[in-house]
Structures are given as structure tokens and as C-alpha cells.
Amino acid sequence: MTIAGEATPTAGTFGVINPATGEVFAQAPDCTKEQLDAAFDAAQKAQIDWKKDEEKRRQLLRDASAKMFASVSELAPLLMSEQGKPMDKAAEEVFGAGIWLQYYADLEVAPLQIQDDGNAIAHVHRRPMGVVAAITPWNFPLILASWKIAPALRAGNTMVLKPSPYTPLATLKMVEILNEVFPSGVLNAVSGGDELGKWMTAHPTPRKVSFTGSVNAGKHVAAAAATDLKRVTLELGGNDPAIILDDVDPAAVAEKIFWGAFANSGQICSAIKRVYVPEAMHDQVVEALAEQAGKVKMGEGTEEGVQLGPINNAPQFERVKELVKDALDGGATAVAGGAAADRPGYFFQPTIIAGATDGTRIVDEEQFGPALPVIPYRDLDDVIGRANATHFGLSGSVWSNDTERASAVADQLECGTAWVNAHLALAPHQPFGGFKWSGVGVENGPWGLDAFTDIQVRYNQKS
Ligand code: NAD
């Protein structure tokens, strides 16, 4: 762990499993309550100076970005080993974290003048909140941490960051590397289980909790933060619909839709989780998606040309198995895959499920894995209602050759991002967040920076 700029060992450790083998390959530090106190204390002390000089913060974020670009070969293998994703995807993630740091270093923001008259001049300023507790999940440990580190530090906050116990190593290493740039105490990293997350949200020091993870944990975080009126940003789960309109050539969109669902082995909050197709096109769409699934190379991240890795952890692996079995038991068909792969580790065959219906668990719940249900529909208005009939509201997409018609449908989706003829198109300048249970607040863009600030009105009387 890194506390107050120092590499900090712990008395206890816990095992980290390589999901491609199912074997423990490393031990991670298990933070004690006293060490967490020390981390928050260091962050609080460091914030006194860190908040003073914005240009310096911007320069150090630029340096941090360069460090990330220079550390791809060190961080990517670690990320691959604990997360399971192919090596090139792990490298892209490290690189992406560097892009986010760069974006927030370069973002131009200025106080807004709201009054200038004979009486007074007044501006709206954005002030840092203080110390941020940041908690991340296991699907994209580095990039999701960068979505928090970059804007929080740019705004003048300091941070204590906790990665998921399934993927702590690359994050701890990243923070160690970034501490070559940042003053000690500005960015601290601790690791441990869910209990450590609870200690963080209950701790009196942080003024803001920035959390990415499941809806269930997000609700606990919100409740814990409420007792101290900590600010929260919650990036939670999704059950993204893709709606295909009747003018689409299934063969032409199948590859994009497939990767919108199966990238990172389906373990993306805003991946396509259910595909709605006009009844008459159902079989064609299913066949085109199954063809894609049949072409994919799944394997260990080190294997040449591998495109899909395993599911990250045993509980998630069991959950995907259970949801697929439930759909098949209920009368749906696996046109591709349908079961775990016959090999060690948590590999599940890319699975296309035909003839699924709303009310089936894999349609109604977030599967977060490489299994995609295709659901037929007859009436467009009806299917928009079904797409929205969920507690989730992260994102969605509409597919058509007629972009105006598709846009009109996208306008009716109740979610934070509605794509037309795309899915998973994310970028640092786009605010990302969810409606309903998919989250509170947004990350990225100037809005993501604002989320780490409180507003201060500066009012100067003229006479
Ligand atoms: P999780 O909620 O189990 O864990 C996420 C993190 O929270 C971990 O670090 C965990 O240790 C910690 N945690 C768990 N319970 C806690 C509590 N009560 N208090 C404080 N911290 C706690 O989620 P996961 O299984 O790691 O990740 C998968 C979920 O994350 C999926 O639902 C996925 O959709 C969601 N996700 C959302 C986004 C987004 O930006 N909206 C991005 C990625 C993943």
C-alpha cells in the first residue's frame, strides 16, 4: 500500500487469484483500521498545500499521465494476471488511464461571473471538498480509478483509494508509480475486502465518497455517507438494452453489437445486456451474433490473438452459469455457447440466447458476463416501454439505417447515455452516469470535475 508517500507493508495479507487458472498467484496487503486512519490523516495534511496551486496540480497531472504511458509494460501484465483480460486490452487500459489524467490536466475551467454592477462584482468559484474516499470494482481497475484520481486531484482534493479485493495489485502498483510525481499524502492506496470499504465510508475524514460498483453496495455507501452528509458519486450497475429497428441488415451490425456486449467478456457496466429485435428478424440476428461468437478466440491473456479472457472471479462465474441455466430451463435456446468452457479457470463460452422473454432472469437482471439474450418484439412503442421497465438506467442503443428515426427512439430511453448505431463509445469529455438505480451524479467532462467541488460565491462589495 502507499500511505503518506511510503510503501507500507501490512501484517496480514489475502490471496489474489489468476482467473485464467483459478489459482492464487500473489498475496495482497490487508489494511488495518489504524493504517486506514494513517492514510486519511496523510491525505488531510497533504491537502493543505495541494489545494493552493492549480497550475502546479495541472503540471503534475501531466507528469502523472506521462508516467502511465511509460509504465504500460510494467502494469499491463499485472492487470492481465489478476483481471483476466488479454494483454493488449490490459495495455489499452493503462494507456486509457494516462489519457484521462492528461484530459483533466488540460481542461480549461474558469470562475463564472454572475454580477458586475455599481454595487458589487460576484463570481461562482469551484472549491475542493477536502479528502476523497475512492472505491473501485474489478472489471476496469485502472481506468475507473483514473476517472476519480484525475478530476479529484485537479480540483485540489487528496485521496485514499481502495481497489477491489479481486484486483488490487495493478492499482497498488499504479499508485506507487504515481507517487514518484505527486507530493506525499496526495494519493494514498489501501487494500482489503468489502469491510475496508465500509470503514472508509464511515470514516469522519473524507468529505466525498466516489464509488463504482454494484447497486447493492452503492445503496450501503449512500446510507453510510448520509449520516455524515458526505457527498457521493455512485456509478453502479446497468442492464443496457440495444433496440434493433426493422430496416437493419443483421449481418451489417452483428459485429458491432457483439462487441458492444462481449468486450471485456461482458464485464462492463454499460455493455449491451439484452438485444430487442423485430420478431421477423429474430432468427437472422441470432444467427449473425452466433457466427460472431463462433469466431472469437477465448483464452489466457498471454496467448497470441486472444480476444476474450475468463470471467474475473468465482462468484461471478457461478452467477453467469446460474442465469444461463435458468434461461435454458425456461425454454430459451443457446445458439452459441451455453456452458462453461472445459478448462481450468473461470472461462465461460460466449453465449447467444435465442427466444428469451422479459421476466427471465438473464433479461431482467445484470448478467455481467459473456452471455447475451435476444428478445423478439412486435411493436416499437411497446419495446421502448420494456427497455425502460427496469430499475437500471445506465445506457442503451438504437440501431437503424434511418438515424432520425433511431434518434427519436433514443430520445425516449431512460438512461444516462443513449447511442445511435454505437455502444460503449466512451470518452473523457462525455459525462457518464446513470438514471434510477444505475447511479447518482456523473463522472468525466467538466461535470465530473464539478463533482469533486463545492460551489463558493465570491462577492466583493464595490462601495
Ligand atoms: P461491488 O459493489 O461488489 O464492489 C465494488 C467495490 O466496493 C469493491 O472495492 C468492494 O470491496 C467495495 N465494497 C463492497 N461493499 C461495500 C460497502 N458496503 N461499502 C463500501 N465499499 C464496499 O462490485 P463489483 O462486483 O466489484 O463490480 C461489479 C459491479 O460494478 C457491477 O454491478 C457493475 O455494473 C458495476 N460497475 C459500474 C460501473 C459504472 O461506471 N457505472 C463501472 C464498472 C462496474
PDB file of C-alpha atoms and ligand atoms in Angstrom, residues 134-140 144 147-148 162-167 192-202 209 211-222 224 234-239 267-270 273 312-313 316 366 368 392 394 432-434 438-439 443, ligand 1:
ATOM      1  CA  ALA A 134     -12.477   6.352  -3.727  1.00  0.00           C
ATOM      2  CA  ILE A 135     -13.661   2.751  -4.100  1.00  0.00           C
ATOM      3  CA  THR A 136     -13.403   0.776  -7.360  1.00  0.00           C
ATOM      4  CA  PRO A 137     -14.580  -2.578  -8.821  1.00  0.00           C
ATOM      5  CA  TRP A 138     -12.706  -5.404 -10.576  1.00  0.00           C
ATOM      6  CA  ASN A 139     -13.668  -5.026 -14.218  1.00  0.00           C
ATOM      7  CA  PHE A 140     -11.541  -1.972 -15.141  1.00  0.00           C
ATOM      8  CA  LEU A 144     -12.067   3.540 -13.339  1.00  0.00           C
ATOM      9  CA  TRP A 147     -11.822   8.628 -13.643  1.00  0.00           C
ATOM     10  CA  LYS A 148     -11.643   9.523  -9.952  1.00  0.00           C
ATOM     11  CA  LYS A 162      -9.274   1.245  -2.415  1.00  0.00           C
ATOM     12  CA  PRO A 163      -9.358  -1.232  -5.312  1.00  0.00           C
ATOM     13  CA  SER A 164     -11.480  -4.391  -5.358  1.00  0.00           C
ATOM     14  CA  PRO A 165     -10.053  -7.335  -3.392  1.00  0.00           C
ATOM     15  CA  TYR A 166     -10.206  -9.336  -6.667  1.00  0.00           C
ATOM     16  CA  THR A 167      -7.898  -6.884  -8.488  1.00  0.00           C
ATOM     17  CA  GLY A 192      -8.623  -5.088   1.674  1.00  0.00           C
ATOM     18  CA  GLY A 193     -12.101  -6.549   1.446  1.00  0.00           C
ATOM     19  CA  ASP A 194     -15.573  -5.034   1.491  1.00  0.00           C
ATOM     20  CA  GLU A 195     -15.180  -4.369   5.223  1.00  0.00           C
ATOM     21  CA  LEU A 196     -12.391  -1.897   4.453  1.00  0.00           C
ATOM     22  CA  GLY A 197     -14.775  -0.095   2.088  1.00  0.00           C
ATOM     23  CA  LYS A 198     -17.274   0.180   4.938  1.00  0.00           C
ATOM     24  CA  TRP A 199     -14.620   1.640   7.242  1.00  0.00           C
ATOM     25  CA  MET A 200     -13.826   4.201   4.569  1.00  0.00           C
ATOM     26  CA  THR A 201     -17.406   5.345   4.113  1.00  0.00           C
ATOM     27  CA  ALA A 202     -17.898   5.533   7.900  1.00  0.00           C
ATOM     28  CA  VAL A 209     -17.092   9.211  -1.461  1.00  0.00           C
ATOM     29  CA  PHE A 211     -17.837   4.777  -5.621  1.00  0.00           C
ATOM     30  CA  THR A 212     -18.038   2.467  -8.624  1.00  0.00           C
ATOM     31  CA  GLY A 213     -19.551  -0.957  -8.098  1.00  0.00           C
ATOM     32  CA  SER A 214     -22.797  -2.837  -7.652  1.00  0.00           C
ATOM     33  CA  VAL A 215     -26.209  -1.340  -6.909  1.00  0.00           C
ATOM     34  CA  ASN A 216     -26.388  -3.218  -3.640  1.00  0.00           C
ATOM     35  CA  ALA A 217     -23.064  -1.907  -2.317  1.00  0.00           C
ATOM     36  CA  GLY A 218     -23.904   1.554  -3.724  1.00  0.00           C
ATOM     37  CA  LYS A 219     -27.018   1.722  -1.550  1.00  0.00           C
ATOM     38  CA  HIS A 220     -24.950   0.862   1.522  1.00  0.00           C
ATOM     39  CA  VAL A 221     -22.416   3.532   0.574  1.00  0.00           C
ATOM     40  CA  ALA A 222     -25.179   6.129   0.171  1.00  0.00           C
ATOM     41  CA  ALA A 224     -23.245   5.346   5.287  1.00  0.00           C
ATOM     42  CA  LEU A 234     -22.238   6.435  -7.355  1.00  0.00           C
ATOM     43  CA  GLU A 235     -21.520   4.658 -10.646  1.00  0.00           C
ATOM     44  CA  LEU A 236     -23.488   1.445 -10.384  1.00  0.00           C
ATOM     45  CA  GLY A 237     -24.801  -1.382 -12.489  1.00  0.00           C
ATOM     46  CA  GLY A 238     -26.649  -1.424 -15.774  1.00  0.00           C
ATOM     47  CA  ASN A 239     -28.923  -3.613 -17.883  1.00  0.00           C
ATOM     48  CA  GLN A 267     -17.991  -7.371 -17.654  1.00  0.00           C
ATOM     49  CA  ILE A 268     -18.759  -3.734 -18.412  1.00  0.00           C
ATOM     50  CA  CYS A 269     -21.418  -1.783 -16.568  1.00  0.00           C
ATOM     51  CA  SER A 270     -22.627  -0.197 -19.819  1.00  0.00           C
ATOM     52  CA  LYS A 273     -27.066  -6.788 -21.732  1.00  0.00           C
ATOM     53  CA  ASN A 312     -12.887 -12.428 -13.259  1.00  0.00           C
ATOM     54  CA  ASN A 313     -13.907 -14.366 -10.170  1.00  0.00           C
ATOM     55  CA  GLN A 316     -19.388 -14.030 -10.853  1.00  0.00           C
ATOM     56  CA  GLU A 366     -27.493  -7.610 -14.862  1.00  0.00           C
ATOM     57  CA  PHE A 368     -22.203  -9.006 -16.238  1.00  0.00           C
ATOM     58  CA  PHE A 392     -31.456   0.343 -14.170  1.00  0.00           C
ATOM     59  CA  LEU A 394     -27.119   3.402 -17.376  1.00  0.00           C
ATOM     60  CA  PHE A 432     -21.051   9.283 -17.816  1.00  0.00           C
ATOM     61  CA  GLY A 433     -23.644   8.292 -15.257  1.00  0.00           C
ATOM     62  CA  GLY A 434     -26.908   6.547 -14.730  1.00  0.00           C
ATOM     63  CA  SER A 438     -27.610   2.975 -12.075  1.00  0.00           C
ATOM     64  CA  GLY A 439     -26.123   5.833 -10.144  1.00  0.00           C
ATOM     65  CA  GLU A 443     -18.031  11.205 -13.960  1.00  0.00           C
TER      66      GLU A 443
HETATM   67  P1  NAD B   1     -19.024  -4.451  -5.628  1.00  0.00           P
HETATM   68  O1  NAD B   1     -20.072  -3.452  -5.333  1.00  0.00           O
HETATM   69  O2  NAD B   1     -19.162  -5.800  -5.025  1.00  0.00           O
HETATM   70  O3  NAD B   1     -17.591  -3.932  -5.173  1.00  0.00           O
HETATM   71  C1  NAD B   1     -17.067  -2.702  -5.650  1.00  0.00           C
HETATM   72  C2  NAD B   1     -16.117  -2.145  -4.609  1.00  0.00           C
HETATM   73  O4  NAD B   1     -16.849  -1.766  -3.450  1.00  0.00           O
HETATM   74  C3  NAD B   1     -15.060  -3.116  -4.123  1.00  0.00           C
HETATM   75  O5  NAD B   1     -13.859  -2.414  -3.916  1.00  0.00           O
HETATM   76  C4  NAD B   1     -15.644  -3.623  -2.807  1.00  0.00           C
HETATM   77  O6  NAD B   1     -14.655  -4.103  -1.920  1.00  0.00           O
HETATM   78  C5  NAD B   1     -16.324  -2.388  -2.281  1.00  0.00           C
HETATM   79  N1  NAD B   1     -17.464  -2.603  -1.397  1.00  0.00           N
HETATM   80  C6  NAD B   1     -18.332  -3.644  -1.371  1.00  0.00           C
HETATM   81  N2  NAD B   1     -19.289  -3.435  -0.442  1.00  0.00           N
HETATM   82  C7  NAD B   1     -19.029  -2.229   0.127  1.00  0.00           C
HETATM   83  C8  NAD B   1     -19.677  -1.441   1.125  1.00  0.00           C
HETATM   84  N3  NAD B   1     -20.792  -1.861   1.757  1.00  0.00           N
HETATM   85  N4  NAD B   1     -19.140  -0.238   1.442  1.00  0.00           N
HETATM   86  C9  NAD B   1     -18.048   0.231   0.815  1.00  0.00           C
HETATM   87  N5  NAD B   1     -17.384  -0.475  -0.141  1.00  0.00           N
HETATM   88  C10 NAD B   1     -17.883  -1.691  -0.480  1.00  0.00           C
HETATM   89  O7  NAD B   1     -18.956  -4.509  -7.211  1.00  0.00           O
HETATM   90  P2  NAD B   1     -18.034  -5.441  -8.117  1.00  0.00           P
HETATM   91  O8  NAD B   1     -18.633  -6.813  -8.110  1.00  0.00           O
HETATM   92  O9  NAD B   1     -16.617  -5.244  -7.761  1.00  0.00           O
HETATM   93  O10 NAD B   1     -18.229  -4.765  -9.551  1.00  0.00           O
HETATM   94  C11 NAD B   1     -19.239  -5.119 -10.420  1.00  0.00           C
HETATM   95  C12 NAD B   1     -20.358  -4.103 -10.390  1.00  0.00           C
HETATM   96  O11 NAD B   1     -19.824  -2.795 -10.641  1.00  0.00           O
HETATM   97  C13 NAD B   1     -21.376  -4.330 -11.477  1.00  0.00           C
HETATM   98  O12 NAD B   1     -22.678  -4.170 -10.962  1.00  0.00           O
HETATM   99  C14 NAD B   1     -21.089  -3.245 -12.481  1.00  0.00           C
HETATM  100  O13 NAD B   1     -22.166  -2.882 -13.282  1.00  0.00           O
HETATM  101  C15 NAD B   1     -20.617  -2.139 -11.615  1.00  0.00           C
HETATM  102  N6  NAD B   1     -19.812  -1.178 -12.377  1.00  0.00           N
HETATM  103  C16 NAD B   1     -20.312   0.072 -12.626  1.00  0.00           C
HETATM  104  C17 NAD B   1     -19.595   0.980 -13.387  1.00  0.00           C
HETATM  105  C18 NAD B   1     -20.128   2.351 -13.702  1.00  0.00           C
HETATM  106  O14 NAD B   1     -19.332   3.229 -14.038  1.00  0.00           O
HETATM  107  N7  NAD B   1     -21.417   2.604 -13.600  1.00  0.00           N
HETATM  108  C19 NAD B   1     -18.364   0.616 -13.890  1.00  0.00           C
HETATM  109  C20 NAD B   1     -17.881  -0.646 -13.615  1.00  0.00           C
HETATM  110  C21 NAD B   1     -18.610  -1.531 -12.844  1.00  0.00           C
END
